[in-house]
Coordinates of C-alpha atoms and ligand atoms in Angstrom, one line a residue:
M1 CA 69.4 75.9 57.3
K2 CA 67.9 76.2 60.8
R3 CA 69.5 76.8 64.2
G4 CA 67.4 76.7 67.3
G5 CA 64.3 77.3 65.3
K6 CA 65.7 80.3 63.4
T7 CA 66.9 80.4 59.8
L8 CA 70.4 81.6 59.0
A9 CA 69.0 84.5 57.0
G10 CA 66.8 85.3 60.1
L11 CA 69.9 85.2 62.3
L12 CA 71.8 87.4 60.0
A13 CA 68.9 89.8 59.9
L14 CA 68.9 89.9 63.7
A15 CA 72.6 90.4 63.9
T16 CA 72.5 93.3 61.5
L17 CA 69.4 94.8 63.1
P18 CA 71.3 97.0 65.6
M19 CA 73.5 98.2 62.7
L20 CA 70.5 99.0 60.5
I21 CA 68.8 100.8 63.4
G22 CA 72.1 102.7 64.0
T23 CA 72.3 103.6 60.3
A24 CA 68.7 104.6 60.1
F25 CA 68.9 107.0 63.0
A26 CA 72.4 108.1 62.0
A27 CA 70.7 109.6 59.0
D28 CA 69.2 112.2 61.3
A29 CA 71.0 113.2 64.4
T30 CA 74.4 111.5 64.2
A31 CA 75.0 111.4 60.4
M32 CA 78.6 112.0 59.4
N33 CA 80.3 112.5 56.0
D34 CA 83.6 110.7 55.2
A35 CA 85.8 113.7 56.1
E36 CA 84.1 114.2 59.4
K37 CA 84.4 110.5 60.2
A38 CA 88.1 110.5 59.4
T39 CA 88.7 113.5 61.7
A40 CA 86.6 112.0 64.5
K41 CA 88.4 108.7 64.1
K42 CA 91.8 110.4 64.5
I43 CA 90.6 112.4 67.6
Y44 CA 89.1 109.3 69.1
F45 CA 92.4 107.4 68.7
E46 CA 94.4 110.3 70.1
R47 CA 92.2 111.3 73.0
C48 CA 89.6 108.7 73.8
A49 CA 90.7 105.1 72.9
G50 CA 93.1 104.9 75.8
C51 CA 90.4 105.0 78.4
H52 CA 87.4 103.7 76.5
G53 CA 89.0 101.1 74.2
V54 CA 89.1 100.9 70.4
L55 CA 85.9 98.8 70.3
R56 CA 84.5 101.2 73.0
K57 CA 83.7 98.4 75.4
G58 CA 85.0 100.6 78.3
A59 CA 87.7 100.1 80.9
T60 CA 89.1 103.2 82.8
G61 CA 86.4 105.1 81.0
K62 CA 82.8 104.0 80.4
N63 CA 81.4 101.8 77.6
L64 CA 80.7 104.1 74.6
E65 CA 78.9 101.7 72.3
P66 CA 75.7 103.0 70.6
H67 CA 73.5 101.0 73.0
F68 CA 74.8 103.3 75.7
T69 CA 75.4 106.6 73.9
K70 CA 72.6 106.8 71.4
K71 CA 69.3 108.5 72.2
L72 CA 66.7 107.4 69.9
P73 CA 64.1 110.0 68.7
D74 CA 61.2 108.0 70.0
G75 CA 62.8 107.8 73.5
T76 CA 63.5 104.1 73.4
T77 CA 67.0 102.6 73.7
L78 CA 68.9 100.1 71.5
E79 CA 68.8 96.5 72.7
G80 CA 70.8 96.0 75.9
G81 CA 71.0 99.8 76.4
T82 CA 71.0 101.1 80.0
V83 CA 71.3 104.9 79.6
K84 CA 70.4 107.1 76.7
L85 CA 72.8 110.0 76.5
G86 CA 72.4 111.6 73.1
T87 CA 74.3 114.5 71.5
K88 CA 73.6 117.3 73.9
R89 CA 74.4 115.3 77.1
L90 CA 77.5 113.8 75.4
E91 CA 78.7 117.3 74.4
K92 CA 78.4 118.4 78.0
I93 CA 80.3 115.4 79.3
I94 CA 83.1 115.8 76.7
A95 CA 83.4 119.5 77.4
Y96 CA 83.3 119.6 81.2
G97 CA 84.2 116.1 82.3
T98 CA 82.7 114.2 85.2
E99 CA 83.4 113.6 88.8
G100 CA 84.1 110.0 87.9
G101 CA 87.5 111.0 86.5
M102 CA 86.6 112.0 82.9
V103 CA 88.7 115.0 82.1
N104 CA 87.3 118.2 80.5
F105 CA 88.1 118.7 76.9
D106 CA 86.9 122.3 76.5
D107 CA 90.4 123.6 76.5
I108 CA 91.7 120.9 74.1
L109 CA 88.9 120.5 71.5
S110 CA 86.9 123.2 69.7
K111 CA 83.1 123.4 70.1
D112 CA 82.7 121.8 66.6
E113 CA 85.1 119.0 67.5
I114 CA 83.2 118.3 70.7
N115 CA 79.9 118.1 68.6
L116 CA 81.7 115.8 66.1
M117 CA 82.9 113.5 68.8
A118 CA 79.4 113.4 70.5
R119 CA 77.9 112.3 67.2
Y120 CA 80.8 109.9 66.3
I121 CA 80.4 107.8 69.4
Q122 CA 76.8 107.2 68.7
N123 CA 77.8 105.4 65.5
E124 CA 79.0 101.8 65.5
P125 CA 82.8 101.5 66.3
D126 CA 85.2 100.6 63.5
Q127 CA 87.3 97.5 64.0
P128 CA 91.0 98.3 63.1
P129 CA 93.1 95.7 61.3
E130 CA 95.3 93.1 63.0
F131 CA 99.1 93.4 63.1
S132 CA 101.1 90.3 62.3
M133 CA 104.7 89.2 62.7
A134 CA 105.2 90.1 59.0
D135 CA 103.7 93.6 59.6
M136 CA 106.0 94.0 62.6
K137 CA 109.1 92.9 60.7
G138 CA 108.2 95.3 57.9
T139 CA 108.5 98.2 60.3
W140 CA 111.8 97.1 61.9
K141 CA 114.8 99.4 61.3
V142 CA 118.3 99.3 62.8
T143 CA 119.8 102.7 62.2
V144 CA 123.1 101.9 64.0
P145 CA 124.0 98.2 64.0
V146 CA 125.5 96.8 67.2
E147 CA 129.0 96.5 65.8
K148 CA 129.0 100.2 64.8
R149 CA 128.0 101.4 68.3
P150 CA 130.5 102.8 70.7
T151 CA 132.4 100.3 73.0
K152 CA 132.6 102.9 75.8
Q153 CA 130.6 106.0 76.8
M154 CA 131.5 108.7 74.3
N155 CA 130.1 111.7 76.2
D156 CA 131.0 113.0 79.6
F157 CA 127.4 113.2 80.9
N158 CA 126.6 111.7 84.3
L159 CA 124.3 109.1 82.8
K160 CA 122.9 108.0 86.1
N161 CA 121.3 111.4 86.6
M162 CA 120.0 111.8 83.0
F163 CA 116.2 112.2 82.6
S164 CA 114.3 110.9 79.6
V165 CA 111.3 113.3 79.4
T166 CA 108.2 112.7 77.3
L167 CA 107.3 115.7 75.1
R168 CA 103.8 114.3 74.6
D169 CA 102.3 116.3 71.7
T170 CA 105.5 116.7 69.6
G171 CA 106.2 113.0 69.5
E172 CA 109.7 113.5 71.0
V173 CA 111.8 112.7 74.1
A174 CA 114.1 115.2 75.6
L175 CA 117.2 113.8 77.3
I176 CA 118.0 116.3 80.1
D177 CA 121.2 116.3 82.1
G178 CA 120.1 116.2 85.8
D179 CA 123.3 117.8 87.0
T180 CA 123.4 120.8 84.7
K181 CA 119.7 120.8 83.7
E182 CA 120.7 121.2 80.1
I183 CA 118.8 119.5 77.3
R184 CA 121.4 117.2 75.8
S185 CA 119.4 115.8 72.9
I186 CA 115.8 115.8 71.6
V187 CA 115.0 112.6 69.9
K188 CA 112.1 112.0 67.4
T189 CA 110.0 109.1 68.7
G190 CA 106.5 107.7 68.2
Y191 CA 103.3 109.8 68.6
A192 CA 102.5 110.9 72.2
V193 CA 105.2 108.9 73.8
H194 CA 104.0 107.1 76.9
I195 CA 106.8 105.8 79.0
S196 CA 110.6 105.3 78.9
R197 CA 112.2 102.3 80.6
L198 CA 115.9 101.5 81.0
S199 CA 117.9 98.4 80.1
A200 CA 119.3 96.5 83.0
S201 CA 122.8 98.0 82.2
G202 CA 121.4 101.5 82.2
R203 CA 122.9 102.2 78.7
Y204 CA 119.7 101.9 76.6
V205 CA 116.5 103.8 76.9
Y206 CA 113.4 102.2 75.4
V207 CA 110.6 104.6 74.5
I208 CA 107.1 103.5 73.5
G209 CA 104.7 105.8 71.5
R210 CA 101.0 105.6 71.6
D211 CA 101.2 104.7 67.9
G212 CA 103.0 101.5 68.9
R213 CA 106.4 102.8 67.7
L214 CA 109.2 101.5 70.0
S215 CA 112.5 103.5 69.8
L216 CA 115.8 102.3 71.3
I217 CA 118.2 105.1 72.4
D218 CA 121.9 104.6 73.0
L219 CA 123.1 106.8 75.8
W220 CA 126.7 106.0 75.1
M221 CA 126.8 107.9 71.8
E222 CA 128.4 111.3 71.8
K223 CA 124.9 112.7 71.2
P224 CA 122.5 110.0 72.4
A225 CA 120.2 109.0 69.5
V226 CA 117.8 106.3 68.2
V227 CA 119.7 103.2 67.1
A228 CA 116.7 100.9 66.3
E229 CA 113.0 101.1 65.9
V230 CA 110.0 98.9 65.4
K231 CA 106.2 99.1 65.5
V232 CA 104.6 96.7 67.9
G233 CA 101.0 97.5 67.0
F234 CA 98.8 100.5 66.3
D235 CA 98.3 101.6 69.9
A236 CA 100.6 100.8 72.8
R237 CA 101.6 101.9 76.3
S238 CA 104.1 99.6 77.9
V239 CA 107.7 98.4 77.5
D240 CA 110.3 96.7 79.6
T241 CA 113.5 94.7 79.2
S242 CA 115.0 91.5 80.6
K243 CA 116.6 92.3 84.0
F244 CA 117.4 88.9 85.6
E245 CA 121.0 88.0 86.0
G246 CA 122.4 86.5 82.8
Y247 CA 119.7 88.1 80.7
E248 CA 120.6 91.8 81.1
D249 CA 119.8 93.8 77.9
K250 CA 119.0 90.5 76.1
Y251 CA 115.2 91.0 75.4
A252 CA 112.7 93.8 75.2
V253 CA 109.0 93.3 75.6
A254 CA 106.2 95.7 74.6
G255 CA 102.5 95.6 75.2
S256 CA 100.0 96.7 72.7
Y257 CA 96.5 98.1 73.2
W258 CA 95.5 97.4 69.6
P259 CA 95.8 94.6 68.5
P260 CA 95.6 93.2 72.0
Q261 CA 99.0 91.4 72.2
Y262 CA 102.6 91.6 73.4
A263 CA 105.8 91.3 71.4
I264 CA 109.2 90.0 72.4
M265 CA 112.2 91.5 70.7
D266 CA 115.9 91.3 70.7
G267 CA 117.0 93.8 73.4
L268 CA 119.9 95.3 71.3
T269 CA 118.3 95.5 67.9
L270 CA 114.6 95.2 68.5
E271 CA 114.4 92.4 66.0
P272 CA 110.9 90.9 66.4
L273 CA 111.0 87.4 67.9
K274 CA 107.5 86.5 69.0
I275 CA 104.0 87.9 69.3
V276 CA 101.6 86.6 71.9
G277 CA 97.8 87.5 71.7
T278 CA 95.9 88.3 74.9
R279 CA 92.3 87.8 73.7
G280 CA 90.4 85.5 75.9
M281 CA 88.2 85.1 78.9
T282 CA 87.8 87.7 81.7
V283 CA 88.0 86.7 85.3
D284 CA 84.1 86.6 85.2
G285 CA 84.3 83.9 82.5
E286 CA 83.2 86.1 79.5
Y287 CA 85.1 86.3 76.2
H288 CA 86.6 89.7 75.6
P289 CA 87.7 90.8 72.1
E290 CA 90.0 93.6 73.2
P291 CA 92.0 92.7 76.4
R292 CA 94.7 95.3 76.2
V293 CA 98.2 95.0 77.6
A294 CA 98.6 97.5 80.4
S295 CA 101.7 97.7 82.6
I296 CA 104.7 95.4 82.2
V297 CA 107.5 95.0 84.8
S298 CA 110.6 93.0 84.8
S299 CA 111.5 90.8 87.7
V300 CA 115.0 90.8 89.2
I301 CA 114.4 87.7 91.3
K302 CA 113.3 85.5 88.3
P303 CA 113.7 85.5 84.5
E304 CA 110.1 86.7 84.2
W305 CA 108.0 89.6 83.2
V306 CA 104.7 90.5 84.9
I307 CA 102.3 91.4 82.1
N308 CA 99.0 92.9 83.1
V309 CA 96.0 92.3 80.8
K310 CA 93.6 95.1 81.4
E311 CA 90.1 94.0 80.4
T312 CA 90.4 90.3 81.4
G313 CA 92.0 91.0 84.8
Q314 CA 94.5 88.2 84.1
I315 CA 98.1 88.8 85.2
K316 CA 100.7 86.8 83.1
L317 CA 104.0 85.8 84.6
V318 CA 106.0 85.2 81.4
D319 CA 109.2 83.1 81.7
Y320 CA 111.6 84.3 79.0
T321 CA 114.2 81.5 79.3
D322 CA 112.9 79.7 76.3
I323 CA 111.1 82.1 73.9
D324 CA 110.1 79.3 71.5
N325 CA 108.5 77.3 74.2
L326 CA 107.1 80.2 76.2
K327 CA 105.8 79.5 79.7
E328 CA 103.0 81.7 81.0
T329 CA 101.5 81.5 84.4
T330 CA 98.1 83.1 84.4
I331 CA 96.9 84.7 87.7
Q332 CA 93.3 85.7 88.1
S333 CA 92.9 89.1 89.7
A334 CA 90.3 91.8 88.9
K335 CA 89.2 93.5 85.7
F336 CA 90.7 96.7 84.4
L337 CA 94.3 96.3 85.4
H338 CA 96.3 99.4 84.7
D339 CA 99.5 100.6 86.3
G340 CA 101.6 99.5 89.3
G341 CA 105.0 98.9 90.9
W342 CA 107.1 96.7 93.1
D343 CA 107.1 96.7 96.8
S344 CA 110.5 97.7 98.3
T345 CA 111.8 94.0 98.3
K346 CA 110.8 93.6 94.6
R347 CA 109.1 90.3 95.4
Y348 CA 105.6 91.6 95.3
F349 CA 104.0 93.5 92.4
L350 CA 101.0 95.8 93.2
V351 CA 98.8 96.7 90.3
A352 CA 95.7 98.9 90.2
A353 CA 92.5 97.3 88.8
N354 CA 91.3 100.8 88.5
A355 CA 87.7 100.6 87.5
S356 CA 87.2 97.7 89.9
N357 CA 88.5 99.9 92.8
K358 CA 91.1 97.3 93.8
V359 CA 94.8 96.8 94.0
A360 CA 96.0 93.3 93.1
V361 CA 99.1 92.0 94.8
V362 CA 101.2 89.3 93.1
D363 CA 103.8 87.2 94.9
T364 CA 106.2 86.7 92.0
K365 CA 108.4 84.3 94.1
E366 CA 105.5 81.9 94.6
G367 CA 103.8 82.8 91.3
K368 CA 100.5 83.4 93.0
L369 CA 98.0 86.2 93.8
A370 CA 98.8 87.3 97.4
A371 CA 95.8 89.5 97.8
L372 CA 93.1 91.7 96.3
V373 CA 92.8 94.9 98.3
D374 CA 89.7 97.0 98.1
T375 CA 90.5 100.7 97.8
A376 CA 88.8 104.1 97.2
K377 CA 87.7 104.9 93.7
K378 CA 90.0 104.3 90.7
P379 CA 93.4 103.8 92.2
H380 CA 96.1 105.2 89.9
P381 CA 99.6 104.6 91.4
G382 CA 102.0 105.2 88.5
R383 CA 104.5 102.8 90.0
G384 CA 103.5 103.8 93.6
A385 CA 105.7 104.9 96.5
N386 CA 107.4 102.7 99.1
F387 CA 108.4 103.9 102.5
V388 CA 108.2 103.0 106.2
D389 CA 105.2 104.3 108.0
P390 CA 106.1 105.1 111.6
K391 CA 103.1 103.2 112.9
F392 CA 102.4 100.5 110.3
G393 CA 105.9 99.6 109.0
P394 CA 106.7 99.2 105.2
V395 CA 103.8 100.5 103.0
W396 CA 103.2 100.9 99.3
T397 CA 101.1 103.9 98.3
T398 CA 98.7 104.8 95.6
G399 CA 96.6 107.9 94.8
H400 CA 93.2 107.9 93.1
L401 CA 91.5 109.3 90.1
G402 CA 88.1 109.2 91.7
D403 CA 88.6 110.0 95.4
P404 CA 90.6 112.7 97.2
V405 CA 92.7 110.3 99.2
L406 CA 96.1 108.5 99.1
T407 CA 95.9 104.9 100.2
L408 CA 98.7 103.2 102.1
I409 CA 98.8 99.4 101.9
G410 CA 100.9 97.4 104.4
S411 CA 103.6 95.6 102.3
D412 CA 105.7 93.6 104.8
P413 CA 104.1 90.1 105.4
E414 CA 107.3 89.0 107.2
K415 CA 107.6 91.4 110.1
H416 CA 104.2 93.2 109.9
K417 CA 101.9 90.3 109.1
D418 CA 98.8 91.9 110.5
N419 CA 99.1 94.9 108.3
A420 CA 100.2 93.1 105.1
W421 CA 98.0 93.7 102.1
K422 CA 95.5 95.8 104.1
V423 CA 94.7 99.5 103.8
V424 CA 96.4 100.8 106.9
R425 CA 95.8 104.5 106.2
E426 CA 93.9 106.8 103.9
V427 CA 95.5 110.2 103.8
K428 CA 93.4 113.2 102.8
H429 CA 94.6 114.6 99.4
I430 CA 94.1 118.0 97.9
G431 CA 91.5 116.6 95.6
A432 CA 90.6 113.7 93.3
G433 CA 92.3 113.4 89.9
N434 CA 95.6 112.2 91.2
L435 CA 97.8 110.4 88.8
F436 CA 101.2 109.9 90.4
V437 CA 102.8 109.6 93.8
K438 CA 106.6 109.4 94.5
T439 CA 109.1 109.2 97.2
H440 CA 112.8 108.1 97.5
P441 CA 114.6 105.9 100.1
D442 CA 116.7 109.0 101.2
S443 CA 113.7 111.3 101.5
K444 CA 111.1 111.9 104.2
N445 CA 108.6 113.3 101.7
L446 CA 105.8 111.8 99.7
W447 CA 104.8 113.9 96.7
A448 CA 101.4 113.6 95.0
D449 CA 99.9 115.4 92.0
A450 CA 96.2 116.0 91.0
P451 CA 96.4 117.0 87.3
L452 CA 93.0 115.6 86.4
N453 CA 91.2 117.6 89.1
P454 CA 88.6 120.0 87.5
E455 CA 89.7 122.9 89.7
K456 CA 92.5 124.8 88.1
D457 CA 94.3 125.6 91.4
I458 CA 94.4 122.0 92.3
A459 CA 95.3 120.7 88.9
T460 CA 98.3 123.0 88.7
S461 CA 99.6 122.1 92.2
V462 CA 101.3 119.2 94.0
A463 CA 101.1 118.3 97.7
V464 CA 104.1 117.2 99.7
Y465 CA 103.4 115.0 102.8
D466 CA 105.8 114.4 105.7
I467 CA 106.0 110.6 105.8
N468 CA 106.8 110.7 109.5
D469 CA 103.7 112.8 110.3
L470 CA 101.0 111.9 107.8
D471 CA 98.3 113.4 110.0
K472 CA 99.8 116.8 109.4
A473 CA 98.4 118.8 106.4
P474 CA 100.7 118.7 103.4
T475 CA 102.6 121.6 101.9
V476 CA 100.9 122.6 98.7
L477 CA 103.0 124.0 95.9
N478 CA 101.4 125.7 93.0
V479 CA 103.9 124.6 90.3
A480 CA 102.3 126.7 87.5
K481 CA 102.7 129.8 89.6
D482 CA 106.2 128.8 90.7
S483 CA 107.3 128.4 87.1
G484 CA 106.8 132.1 86.4
L485 CA 105.4 131.3 82.9
P486 CA 102.6 133.4 81.5
E487 CA 99.1 132.1 81.8
T488 CA 97.7 130.4 78.7
K489 CA 94.2 129.3 77.7
A490 CA 95.2 125.7 78.4
V491 CA 95.7 124.9 82.1
K492 CA 99.3 124.0 82.9
R493 CA 98.6 120.8 84.9
A494 CA 101.3 119.8 87.3
V495 CA 102.1 116.1 86.6
H496 CA 104.5 113.3 87.5
P497 CA 106.9 114.0 90.4
E498 CA 110.3 112.3 89.7
Y499 CA 113.4 112.3 91.9
S500 CA 117.0 112.9 90.9
A501 CA 119.3 110.0 91.3
D502 CA 120.5 111.2 94.8
G503 CA 117.0 111.8 96.0
K504 CA 117.6 115.5 96.7
E505 CA 115.5 117.1 93.9
V506 CA 112.0 116.5 92.7
W507 CA 111.1 117.4 89.1
I508 CA 107.5 118.2 88.1
S509 CA 106.2 118.7 84.6
L510 CA 103.8 121.4 83.6
W511 CA 101.6 119.8 81.0
G512 CA 100.2 122.7 79.0
G513 CA 98.6 123.3 75.6
K514 CA 99.7 121.3 72.6
T515 CA 101.7 124.2 71.1
D516 CA 102.6 126.2 74.3
Q517 CA 106.1 126.6 75.6
S518 CA 106.1 125.0 79.0
A519 CA 108.5 123.9 81.7
I520 CA 109.8 121.4 84.2
V521 CA 110.0 122.9 87.7
V522 CA 112.8 121.4 89.9
Y523 CA 112.3 121.6 93.7
D524 CA 114.7 121.1 96.5
D525 CA 113.3 118.1 98.4
A526 CA 114.5 119.4 101.7
T527 CA 113.5 123.0 101.5
L528 CA 110.6 122.7 99.0
K529 CA 112.0 125.8 97.3
V530 CA 112.3 126.1 93.5
K531 CA 115.9 125.3 92.3
K532 CA 115.4 125.6 88.6
V533 CA 112.7 126.2 86.0
I534 CA 113.8 124.2 82.9
T535 CA 112.1 125.9 79.9
D536 CA 112.8 126.1 76.2
P537 CA 110.8 126.7 73.0
K538 CA 111.1 123.0 72.4
M539 CA 109.7 122.2 75.9
I540 CA 106.1 121.5 74.7
T541 CA 103.7 119.2 76.7
P542 CA 106.3 117.6 79.0
T543 CA 104.6 114.8 81.0
G544 CA 106.5 111.7 82.2
K545 CA 110.1 112.0 83.3
F546 CA 112.3 109.0 83.9
N547 CA 115.5 109.3 85.8
V548 CA 118.0 106.8 84.5
F549 CA 119.2 105.4 87.8
N550 CA 115.8 105.3 89.6
T551 CA 114.1 103.8 86.6
Q552 CA 116.9 101.2 86.0
H553 CA 116.7 100.1 89.7
D554 CA 112.9 100.5 90.2
I555 CA 113.4 103.1 93.0
Y556 CA 110.1 104.8 94.0
Ligands
DHE601 FE1 99.5 106.7 81.1 C1 101.9 104.8 82.7 C2 98.0 103.8 80.2 C3 96.8 108.5 80.0 C4 101.3 109.5 81.6 N1 99.9 104.7 81.4 C5 100.9 104.1 82.1 C6 100.8 102.7 82.0 C7 99.7 102.4 81.3 C8 99.1 103.6 80.9 C9 99.2 101.0 81.0 C10 101.8 101.7 82.7 C11 102.9 101.4 81.8 C12 103.9 100.5 82.4 O1 104.3 100.6 83.6 O2 104.4 99.5 81.7 N2 97.7 106.2 80.3 C13 97.3 105.0 80.0 C14 96.0 105.1 79.4 O3 95.3 104.1 78.9 C15 95.5 106.4 79.5 C16 94.5 106.4 80.7 C17 94.7 107.0 78.3 C18 95.5 107.1 77.1 O4 94.9 107.5 76.0 O5 96.7 106.8 77.0 C19 96.8 107.1 79.9 N3 99.1 108.7 80.8 C20 98.0 109.2 80.4 C21 98.1 110.6 80.2 O6 97.2 111.4 79.7 C22 99.4 111.0 80.8 C23 99.1 111.7 82.2 C24 100.2 112.0 80.0 C25 100.8 111.5 78.8 O7 102.0 111.6 78.7 O8 100.1 110.9 78.0 C26 100.0 109.7 81.1 N4 101.3 107.1 82.0 C27 101.8 108.3 82.0 C28 103.1 108.2 82.7 C29 103.3 106.9 83.0 C30 102.1 106.2 82.5 C31 104.1 109.4 82.9 C32 104.5 106.2 83.7 C33 104.5 106.5 85.1 C34 105.7 106.0 85.9 O9 106.2 106.7 86.7 O10 106.1 104.8 85.5

């Protein structure tokens, strides 16, 4: 059989040529035995896939397919290759990071592991299996059925000021009482939990692990615990619930990185109801096999979720009023969508297209793209920070992985039309490598971290800006030093400022080594003095913290 002058056998030979070339050369420099491959695969999933993709096509991080990573002995490159990196260069990049935002792994991986990873990524990527509705149903467990759950709050905690804290490397979440600073419960969850989100009622916490395990925690129990669980895929980052009036606590939705899809579940039991694939065309009109689901937010002005598909740059507005006949509005924005948050009116959603150096603004009332704003390198807002700039009016703020600035975008098209969806200010930050910014409606401060900065002093510090005088240099707090904890080999990176419900305290995590006792340092927002260091032998790798009231009401 011939197609376009070539035989099928010829085509097959051509298709397998890169693999054969890969295998031939793997026999020398990059060869791996089965045990090495299994270890490398695990490390890749745990440490690399998030930024570079399972199929290694690149997103926040660069493309890591062999045509890019593999240096051939004769100095040539595989077909389509642009740069030849090779083992030595890759080892350096993995160990020391790059200015483009790649973090250094020399304090996380051993020299042998770094060499292993440098060789692994010169081999062809493995394609993991799919995950069907039957697979998902097979993982679904309700440990406390709805009828056996309390009908009123059975503990005397001030639930509004409870914090759900990710203990990243132990696969747990600590529920910490914001009033007493006591750990009320430590709950086993999925691997390297990513985020916690609240039900509209504020009773349930939804926690998603990187391994796709979604856990539902009931805060009304005497000791809050997991009441239902399900796996939504093999690799996931996002979850939210239905928050529109009449649909409170009815549905949960979780986005998966692998396979690229999102799942809709019953909000109270996590019973799987529907899976929707996100594979398809990018905004450039090219097919992408791995368009991962990045951030998801729930609208309070419509029965809709905003679901951001990373690699394609398509933003889906998903109407959940009829799950069987699901309506999706697809909005073209820019590739590599990542994290984002609402403006203060909760009509506009601003999401970073990080590797495109843009922020996309969606008008959820009109169901349209309001703007694509060019920003400094790799915006990374978390959920951003909303406040009123004395000169430019209401703004939404993002920090950047790749540039030492905070970007303020005008967010009031009604009363400050000229500034709307424009960068009105770039405030100098203490360094690049910022991940999260935060403020509170009752505060005059803007907090920003820089945990991915290669300089230890910067990575362990946060900067506090006066929002009424943004030209003034910020107050820089070295959180690791303020904690009084002993120094360890692993840098204790200061990460993720989070306010208490009353807006008077700011909690910062110290993200240390994977077995080191660490802490959350609580600052008084008015005096910037340490109020409390929350530490405990179980406090290992704390990262994200989610105050119940602020998360429930999208206050940031
Ligand atoms: Fe996150 C939010 C993806 C690495 C801590 N992170 C998000 C969201 C996405 C995402 C898509 C938005 C979820 C939403 O709003 O629905 N994060 C990724 C990655 O792909 C990446 C770059 C690599 C990876 O392998 O996961 C990554 N993230 C990290 C970390 O290394 C952090 C710093 C520590 C950790 O715990 O793993 C981290 N990400 C967070 C936190 C949020 C988050 C704390 C929520 C911020 C908020 O205030 O809402």
